[in-house]
mmCIF file of C-alpha atoms in Angstrom:
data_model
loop_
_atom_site.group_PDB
_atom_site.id
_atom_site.type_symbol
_atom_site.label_atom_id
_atom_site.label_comp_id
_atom_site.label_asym_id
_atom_site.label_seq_id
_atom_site.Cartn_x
_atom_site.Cartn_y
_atom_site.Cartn_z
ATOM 1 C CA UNK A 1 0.000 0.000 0.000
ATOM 2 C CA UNK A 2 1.310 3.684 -0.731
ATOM 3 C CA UNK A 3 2.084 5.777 1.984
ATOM 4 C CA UNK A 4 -0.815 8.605 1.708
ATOM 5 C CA UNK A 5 0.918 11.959 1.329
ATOM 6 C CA UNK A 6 0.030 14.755 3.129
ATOM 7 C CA UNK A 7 -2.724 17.062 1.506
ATOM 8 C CA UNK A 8 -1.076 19.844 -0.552
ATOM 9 C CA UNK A 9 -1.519 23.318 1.005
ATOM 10 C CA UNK A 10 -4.113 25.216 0.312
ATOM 11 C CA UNK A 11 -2.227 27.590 -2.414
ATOM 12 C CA UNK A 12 -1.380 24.595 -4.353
ATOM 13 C CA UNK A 13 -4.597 23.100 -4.450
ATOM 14 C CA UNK A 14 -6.004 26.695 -5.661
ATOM 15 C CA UNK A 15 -3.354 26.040 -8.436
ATOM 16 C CA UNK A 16 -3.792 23.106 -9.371
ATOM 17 C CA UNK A 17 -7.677 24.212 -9.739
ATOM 18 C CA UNK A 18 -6.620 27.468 -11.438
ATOM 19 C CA UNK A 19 -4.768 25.050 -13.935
ATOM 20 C CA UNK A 20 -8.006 22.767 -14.716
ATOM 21 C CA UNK A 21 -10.006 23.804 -17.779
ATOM 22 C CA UNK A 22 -13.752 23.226 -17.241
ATOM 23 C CA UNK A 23 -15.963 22.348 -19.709
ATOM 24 C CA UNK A 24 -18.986 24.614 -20.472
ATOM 25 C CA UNK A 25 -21.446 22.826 -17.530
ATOM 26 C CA UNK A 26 -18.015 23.309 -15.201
ATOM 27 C CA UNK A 27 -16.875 19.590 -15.401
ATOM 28 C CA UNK A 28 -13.568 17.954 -16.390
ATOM 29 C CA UNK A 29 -13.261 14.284 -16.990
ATOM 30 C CA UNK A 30 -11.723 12.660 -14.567
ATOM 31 C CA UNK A 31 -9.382 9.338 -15.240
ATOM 32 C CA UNK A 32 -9.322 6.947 -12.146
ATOM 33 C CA UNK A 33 -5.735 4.371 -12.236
ATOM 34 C CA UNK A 34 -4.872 1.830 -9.478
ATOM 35 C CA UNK A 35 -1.604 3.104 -8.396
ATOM 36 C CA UNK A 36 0.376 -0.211 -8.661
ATOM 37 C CA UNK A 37 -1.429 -1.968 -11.027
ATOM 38 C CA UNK A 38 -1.448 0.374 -13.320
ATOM 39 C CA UNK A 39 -5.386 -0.638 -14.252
ATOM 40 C CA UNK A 40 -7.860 1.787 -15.481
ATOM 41 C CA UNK A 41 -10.479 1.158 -13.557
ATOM 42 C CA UNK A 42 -13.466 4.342 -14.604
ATOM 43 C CA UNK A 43 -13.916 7.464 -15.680
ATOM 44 C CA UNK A 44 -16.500 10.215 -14.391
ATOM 45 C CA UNK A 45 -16.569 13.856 -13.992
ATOM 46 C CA UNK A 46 -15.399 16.388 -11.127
ATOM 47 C CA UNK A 47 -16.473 20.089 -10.935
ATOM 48 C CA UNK A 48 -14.015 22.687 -9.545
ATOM 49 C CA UNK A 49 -15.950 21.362 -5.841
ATOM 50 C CA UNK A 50 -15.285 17.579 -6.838
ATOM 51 C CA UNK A 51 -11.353 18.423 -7.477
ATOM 52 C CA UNK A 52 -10.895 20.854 -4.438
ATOM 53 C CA UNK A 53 -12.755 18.131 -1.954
ATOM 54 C CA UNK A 54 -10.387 15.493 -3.449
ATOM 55 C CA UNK A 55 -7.133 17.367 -3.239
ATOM 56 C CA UNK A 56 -8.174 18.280 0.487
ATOM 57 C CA UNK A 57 -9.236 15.351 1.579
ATOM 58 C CA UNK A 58 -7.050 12.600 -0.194
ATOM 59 C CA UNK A 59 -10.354 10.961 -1.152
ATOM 60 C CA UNK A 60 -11.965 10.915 -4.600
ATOM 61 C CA UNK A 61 -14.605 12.474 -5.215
ATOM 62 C CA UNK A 62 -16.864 13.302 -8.640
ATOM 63 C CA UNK A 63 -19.729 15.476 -9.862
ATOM 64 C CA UNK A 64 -22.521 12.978 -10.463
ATOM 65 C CA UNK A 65 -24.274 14.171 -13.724
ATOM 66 C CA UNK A 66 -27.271 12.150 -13.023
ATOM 67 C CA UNK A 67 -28.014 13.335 -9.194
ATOM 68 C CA UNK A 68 -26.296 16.840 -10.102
ATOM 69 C CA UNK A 69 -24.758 16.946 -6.699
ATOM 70 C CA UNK A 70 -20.728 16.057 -5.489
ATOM 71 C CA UNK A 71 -20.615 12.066 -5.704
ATOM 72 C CA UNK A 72 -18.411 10.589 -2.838
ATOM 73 C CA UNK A 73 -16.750 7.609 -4.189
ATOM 74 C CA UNK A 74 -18.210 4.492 -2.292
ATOM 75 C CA UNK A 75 -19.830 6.395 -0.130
ATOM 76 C CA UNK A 76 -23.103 4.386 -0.083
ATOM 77 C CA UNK A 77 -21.193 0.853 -1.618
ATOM 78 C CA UNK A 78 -17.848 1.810 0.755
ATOM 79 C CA UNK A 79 -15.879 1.043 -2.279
ATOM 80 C CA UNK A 80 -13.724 4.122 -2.228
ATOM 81 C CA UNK A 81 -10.847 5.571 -3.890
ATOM 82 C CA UNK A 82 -8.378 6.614 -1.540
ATOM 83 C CA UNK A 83 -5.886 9.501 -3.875
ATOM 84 C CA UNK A 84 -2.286 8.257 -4.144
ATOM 85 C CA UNK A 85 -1.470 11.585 -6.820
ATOM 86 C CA UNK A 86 -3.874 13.474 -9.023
ATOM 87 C CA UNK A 87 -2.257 14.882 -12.246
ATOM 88 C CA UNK A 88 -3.593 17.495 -15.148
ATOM 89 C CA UNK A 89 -2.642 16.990 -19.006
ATOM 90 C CA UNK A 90 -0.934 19.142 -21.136
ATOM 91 C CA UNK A 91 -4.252 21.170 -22.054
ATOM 92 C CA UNK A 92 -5.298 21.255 -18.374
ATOM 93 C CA UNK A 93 -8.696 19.490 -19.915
ATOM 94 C CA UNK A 94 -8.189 16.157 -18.288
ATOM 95 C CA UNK A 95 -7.261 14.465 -14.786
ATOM 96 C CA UNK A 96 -5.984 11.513 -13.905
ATOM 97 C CA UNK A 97 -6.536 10.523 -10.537
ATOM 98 C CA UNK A 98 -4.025 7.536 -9.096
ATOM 99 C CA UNK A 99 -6.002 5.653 -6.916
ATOM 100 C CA UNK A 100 -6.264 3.099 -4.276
ATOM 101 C CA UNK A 101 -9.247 1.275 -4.973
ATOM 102 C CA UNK A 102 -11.098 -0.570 -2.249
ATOM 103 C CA UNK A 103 -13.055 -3.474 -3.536
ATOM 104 C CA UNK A 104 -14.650 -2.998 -6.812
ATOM 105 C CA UNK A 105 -14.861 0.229 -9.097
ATOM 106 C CA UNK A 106 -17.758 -0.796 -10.911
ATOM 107 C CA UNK A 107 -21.694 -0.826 -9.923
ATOM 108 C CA UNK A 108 -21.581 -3.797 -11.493
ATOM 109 C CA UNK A 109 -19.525 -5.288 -9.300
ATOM 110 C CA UNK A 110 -16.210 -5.653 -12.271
ATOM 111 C CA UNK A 111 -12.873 -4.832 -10.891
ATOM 112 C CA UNK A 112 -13.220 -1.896 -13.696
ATOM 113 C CA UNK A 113 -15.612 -0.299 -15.990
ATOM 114 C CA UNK A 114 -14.064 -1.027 -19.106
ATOM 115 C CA UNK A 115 -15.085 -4.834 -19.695
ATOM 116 C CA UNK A 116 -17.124 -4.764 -23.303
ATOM 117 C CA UNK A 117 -15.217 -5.792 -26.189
ATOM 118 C CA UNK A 118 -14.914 -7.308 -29.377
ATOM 119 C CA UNK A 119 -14.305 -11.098 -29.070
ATOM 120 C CA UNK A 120 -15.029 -13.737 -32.043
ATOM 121 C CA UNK A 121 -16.845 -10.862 -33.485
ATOM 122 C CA UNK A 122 -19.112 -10.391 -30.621
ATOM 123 C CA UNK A 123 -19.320 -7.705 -28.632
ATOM 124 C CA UNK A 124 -19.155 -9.343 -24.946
ATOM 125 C CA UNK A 125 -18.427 -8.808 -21.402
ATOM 126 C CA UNK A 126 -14.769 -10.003 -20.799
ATOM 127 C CA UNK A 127 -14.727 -9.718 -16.784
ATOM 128 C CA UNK A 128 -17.044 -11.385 -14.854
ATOM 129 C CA UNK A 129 -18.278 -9.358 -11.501
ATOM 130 C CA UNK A 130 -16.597 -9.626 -8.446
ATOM 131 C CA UNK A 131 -19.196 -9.094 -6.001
ATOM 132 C CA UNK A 132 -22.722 -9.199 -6.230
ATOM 133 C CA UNK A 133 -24.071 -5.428 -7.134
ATOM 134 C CA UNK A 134 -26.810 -6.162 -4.704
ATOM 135 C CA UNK A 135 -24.336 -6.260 -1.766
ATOM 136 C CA UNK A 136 -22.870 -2.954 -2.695
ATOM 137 C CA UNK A 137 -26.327 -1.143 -3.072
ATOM 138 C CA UNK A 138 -29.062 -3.001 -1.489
ATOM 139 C CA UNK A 139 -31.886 -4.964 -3.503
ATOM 140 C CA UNK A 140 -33.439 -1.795 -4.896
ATOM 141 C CA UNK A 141 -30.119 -1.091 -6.967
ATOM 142 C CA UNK A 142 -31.254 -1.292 -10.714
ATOM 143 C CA UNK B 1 5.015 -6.759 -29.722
ATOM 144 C CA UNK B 2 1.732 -7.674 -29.078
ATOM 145 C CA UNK B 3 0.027 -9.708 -31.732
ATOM 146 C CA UNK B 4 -1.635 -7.639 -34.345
ATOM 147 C CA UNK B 5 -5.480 -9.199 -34.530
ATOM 148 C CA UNK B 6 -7.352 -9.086 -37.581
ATOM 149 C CA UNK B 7 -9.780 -6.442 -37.745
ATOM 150 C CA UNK B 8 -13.359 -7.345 -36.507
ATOM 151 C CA UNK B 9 -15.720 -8.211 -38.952
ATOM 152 C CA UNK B 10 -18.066 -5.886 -40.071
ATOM 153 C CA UNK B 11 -21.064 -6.711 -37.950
ATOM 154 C CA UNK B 12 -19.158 -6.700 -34.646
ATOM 155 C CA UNK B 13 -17.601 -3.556 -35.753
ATOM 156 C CA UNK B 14 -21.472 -2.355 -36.020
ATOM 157 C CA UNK B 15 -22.602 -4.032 -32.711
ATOM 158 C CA UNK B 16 -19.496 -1.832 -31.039
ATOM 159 C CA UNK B 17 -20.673 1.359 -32.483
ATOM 160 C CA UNK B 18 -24.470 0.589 -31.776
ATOM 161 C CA UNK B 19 -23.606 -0.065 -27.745
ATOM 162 C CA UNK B 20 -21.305 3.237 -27.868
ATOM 163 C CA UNK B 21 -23.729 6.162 -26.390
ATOM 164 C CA UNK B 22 -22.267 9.945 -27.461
ATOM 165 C CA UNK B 23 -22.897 13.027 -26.387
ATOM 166 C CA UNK B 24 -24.988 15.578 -27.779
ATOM 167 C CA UNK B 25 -21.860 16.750 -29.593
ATOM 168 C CA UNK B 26 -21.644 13.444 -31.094
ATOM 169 C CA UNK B 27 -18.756 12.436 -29.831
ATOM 170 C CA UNK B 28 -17.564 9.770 -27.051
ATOM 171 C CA UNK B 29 -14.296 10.007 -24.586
ATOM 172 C CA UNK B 30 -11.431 7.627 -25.572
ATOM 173 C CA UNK B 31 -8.613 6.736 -23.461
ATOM 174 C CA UNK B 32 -5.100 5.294 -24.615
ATOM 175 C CA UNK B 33 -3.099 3.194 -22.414
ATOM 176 C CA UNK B 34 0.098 1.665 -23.581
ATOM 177 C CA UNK B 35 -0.932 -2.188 -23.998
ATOM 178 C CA UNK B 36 2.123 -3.378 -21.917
ATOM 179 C CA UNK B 37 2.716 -1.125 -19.223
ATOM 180 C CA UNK B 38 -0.327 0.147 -18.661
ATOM 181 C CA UNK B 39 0.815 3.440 -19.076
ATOM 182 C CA UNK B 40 -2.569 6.323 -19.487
ATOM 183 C CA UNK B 41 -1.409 7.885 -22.790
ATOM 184 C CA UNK B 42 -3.635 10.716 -23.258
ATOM 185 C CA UNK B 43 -7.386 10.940 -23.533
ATOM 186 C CA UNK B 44 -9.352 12.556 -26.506
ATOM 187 C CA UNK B 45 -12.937 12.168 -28.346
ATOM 188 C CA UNK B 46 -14.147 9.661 -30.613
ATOM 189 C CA UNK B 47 -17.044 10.361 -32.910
ATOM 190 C CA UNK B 48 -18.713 7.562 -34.820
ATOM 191 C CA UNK B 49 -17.121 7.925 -38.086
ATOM 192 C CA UNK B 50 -13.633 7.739 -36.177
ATOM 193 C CA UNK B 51 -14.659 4.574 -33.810
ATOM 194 C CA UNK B 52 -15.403 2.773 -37.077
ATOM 195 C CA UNK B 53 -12.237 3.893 -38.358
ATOM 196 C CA UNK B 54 -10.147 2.487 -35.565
ATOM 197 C CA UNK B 55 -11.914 -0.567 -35.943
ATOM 198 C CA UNK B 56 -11.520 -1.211 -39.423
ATOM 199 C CA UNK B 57 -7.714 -0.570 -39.615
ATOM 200 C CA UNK B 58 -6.121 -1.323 -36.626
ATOM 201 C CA UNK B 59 -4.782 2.478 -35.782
ATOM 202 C CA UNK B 60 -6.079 5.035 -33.941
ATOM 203 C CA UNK B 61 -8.217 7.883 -35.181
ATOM 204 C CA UNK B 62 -9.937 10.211 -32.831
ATOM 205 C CA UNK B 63 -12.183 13.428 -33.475
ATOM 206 C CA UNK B 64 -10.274 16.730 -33.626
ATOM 207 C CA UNK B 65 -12.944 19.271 -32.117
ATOM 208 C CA UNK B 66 -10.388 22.181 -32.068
ATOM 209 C CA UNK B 67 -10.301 21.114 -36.150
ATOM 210 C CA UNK B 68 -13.428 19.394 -36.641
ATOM 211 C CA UNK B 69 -12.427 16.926 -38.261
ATOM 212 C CA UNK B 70 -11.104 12.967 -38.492
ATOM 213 C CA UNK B 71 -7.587 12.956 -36.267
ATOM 214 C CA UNK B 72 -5.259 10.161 -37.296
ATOM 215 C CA UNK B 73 -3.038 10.285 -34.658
ATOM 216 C CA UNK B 74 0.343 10.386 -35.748
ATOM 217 C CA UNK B 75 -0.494 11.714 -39.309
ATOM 218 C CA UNK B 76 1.690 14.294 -38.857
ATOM 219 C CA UNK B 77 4.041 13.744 -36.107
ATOM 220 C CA UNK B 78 4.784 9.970 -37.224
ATOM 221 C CA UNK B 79 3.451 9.199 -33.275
ATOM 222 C CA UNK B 80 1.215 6.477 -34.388
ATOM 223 C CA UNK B 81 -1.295 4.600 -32.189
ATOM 224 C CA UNK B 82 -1.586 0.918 -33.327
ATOM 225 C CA UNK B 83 -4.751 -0.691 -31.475
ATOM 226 C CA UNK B 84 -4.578 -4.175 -29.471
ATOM 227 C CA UNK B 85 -8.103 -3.870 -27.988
ATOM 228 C CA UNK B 86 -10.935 -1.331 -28.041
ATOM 229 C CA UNK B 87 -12.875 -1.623 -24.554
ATOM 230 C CA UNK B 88 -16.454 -0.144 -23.687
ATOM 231 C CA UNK B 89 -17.467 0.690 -20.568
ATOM 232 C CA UNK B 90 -20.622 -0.232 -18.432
ATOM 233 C CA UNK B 91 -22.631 2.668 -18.890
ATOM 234 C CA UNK B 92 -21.510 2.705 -22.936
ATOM 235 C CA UNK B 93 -20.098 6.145 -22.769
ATOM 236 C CA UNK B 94 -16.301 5.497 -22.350
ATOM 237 C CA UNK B 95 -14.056 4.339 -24.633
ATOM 238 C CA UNK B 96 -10.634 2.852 -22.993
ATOM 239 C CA UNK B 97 -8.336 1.973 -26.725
ATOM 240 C CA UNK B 98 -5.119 -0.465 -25.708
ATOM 241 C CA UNK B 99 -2.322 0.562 -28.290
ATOM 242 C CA UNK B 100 1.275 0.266 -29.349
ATOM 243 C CA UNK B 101 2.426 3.601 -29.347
ATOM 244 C CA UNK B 102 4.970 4.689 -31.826
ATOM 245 C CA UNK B 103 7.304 7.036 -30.269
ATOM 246 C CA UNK B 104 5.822 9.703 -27.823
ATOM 247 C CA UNK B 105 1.773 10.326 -27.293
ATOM 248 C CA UNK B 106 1.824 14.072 -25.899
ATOM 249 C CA UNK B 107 2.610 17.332 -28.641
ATOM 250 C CA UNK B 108 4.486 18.529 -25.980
ATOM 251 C CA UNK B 109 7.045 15.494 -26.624
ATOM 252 C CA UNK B 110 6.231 13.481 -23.555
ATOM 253 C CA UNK B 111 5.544 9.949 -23.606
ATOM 254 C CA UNK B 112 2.267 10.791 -22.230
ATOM 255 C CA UNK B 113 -0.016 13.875 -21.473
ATOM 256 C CA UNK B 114 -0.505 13.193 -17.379
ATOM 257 C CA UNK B 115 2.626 15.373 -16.208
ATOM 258 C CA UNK B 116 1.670 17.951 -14.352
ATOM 259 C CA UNK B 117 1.062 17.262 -10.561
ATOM 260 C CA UNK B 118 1.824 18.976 -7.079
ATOM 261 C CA UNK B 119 5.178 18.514 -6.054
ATOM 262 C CA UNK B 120 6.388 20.444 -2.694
ATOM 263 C CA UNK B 121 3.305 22.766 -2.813
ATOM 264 C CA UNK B 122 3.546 23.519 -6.120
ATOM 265 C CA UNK B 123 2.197 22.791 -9.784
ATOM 266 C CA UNK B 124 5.212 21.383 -11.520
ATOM 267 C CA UNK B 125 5.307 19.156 -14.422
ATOM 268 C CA UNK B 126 7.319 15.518 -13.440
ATOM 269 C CA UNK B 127 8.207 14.351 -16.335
ATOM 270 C CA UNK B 128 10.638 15.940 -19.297
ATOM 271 C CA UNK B 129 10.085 15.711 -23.305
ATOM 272 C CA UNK B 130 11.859 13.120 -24.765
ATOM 273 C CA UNK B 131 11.472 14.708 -27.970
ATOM 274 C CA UNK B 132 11.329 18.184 -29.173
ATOM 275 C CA UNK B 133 8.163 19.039 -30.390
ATOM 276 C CA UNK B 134 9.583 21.231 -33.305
ATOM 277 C CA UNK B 135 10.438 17.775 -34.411
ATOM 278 C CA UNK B 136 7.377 16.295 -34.706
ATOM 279 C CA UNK B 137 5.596 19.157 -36.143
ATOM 280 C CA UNK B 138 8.078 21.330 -37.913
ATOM 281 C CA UNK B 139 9.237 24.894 -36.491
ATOM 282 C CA UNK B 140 6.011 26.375 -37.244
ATOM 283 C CA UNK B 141 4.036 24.134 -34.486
ATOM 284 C CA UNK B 142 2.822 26.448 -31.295
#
């Protein structure tokens, strides 16, 4: 496990945020990595309040487009993303966050998000789930 | 070298672009990560024209929105993406694209476009060019 780093102070968090480009509805995609694996596990959104929460805290979190409110990662399935580094691209229009993933980063209960592809010309799930989505969310989850 | 796979046939190709869902813009976010390492290249748009594309011949082509236009990466920096596996994600509006990638991914001349990150309270970028850009593009390139 990576040591977690301190929280950068709060001048280099407001440049780091000064840095991000934000889209016209105020969001910037957001890239989340395991740290050590090196696995891309998803990829959501973060508003200025989504990237200044996660620098301060050291724990991811996104804008959720559907609820339109900040989206604490695992914070009803308690799979979070603890930050290991969080980095900006060369256009400032993108962000990778290094994570430590607890458990799953899918609702579906996958490892990752990125599990459709092509395989004897069929497009097919290539990852079986982990856990059942129903433990994560409750029997109500759709 | 990973294996180069022939290219799906034509009606996996359309069952790909059927379960992609783009924005109202059209267009769909695609991430590269270097096949072996697992290196996060760079991330940039899709639209459907250009998913087909990459699907058909085996290299990358994204959606230039600053240009408008089909972007076959590398067409004029030689910095070709050659793709091992195209991966949806669960909710079908993610793209993650496994390549080969020729040479460097970022204009800037880095092998990819995740450098800049908070280092000792500041915004610095960690990693150097390995290439001058005036190389890839000619001396005319901002």
């Amino acid at each position: 496990m990576a040591d977690t780093p301190p929280p950068p102070c709060p001048e280099a968090r407001a440049r780091f945020l000064e840095a991000c480009h934000f889209n016209a509805d105020g969001l910037i995609p957001a890239i989340a990595q395991q740290h050590d694996t090196g696995e891309v596990l998803m990829m959501a959104w973060m508003n200025a309040e989504a990237v200044a929460e996660t620098l301060a805290t050291g724990r991811v979190c996104y804008f959720s487009r559907s609820r339109g409110a900040l989206w604490r990662k695992g914070e009803t399935s308690g799979q979070q993303q603890r930050l290991v580094d969080l980095r900006l691209d060369c256009d400032g229009d993108t962000i990778l966050a290094l994570v430590d993933q607890t458990g799953v980063a899918c609702h579906t209960g996958r490892r990752n998000c990125f599990f459709m592809a092509i395989r004897e010309d069929a497009l097919v799930p290539i990852a079986a789930p982990l856990v059942d989505p129903d433990q994560l969310y409750g029997h109500n989850h759709a």
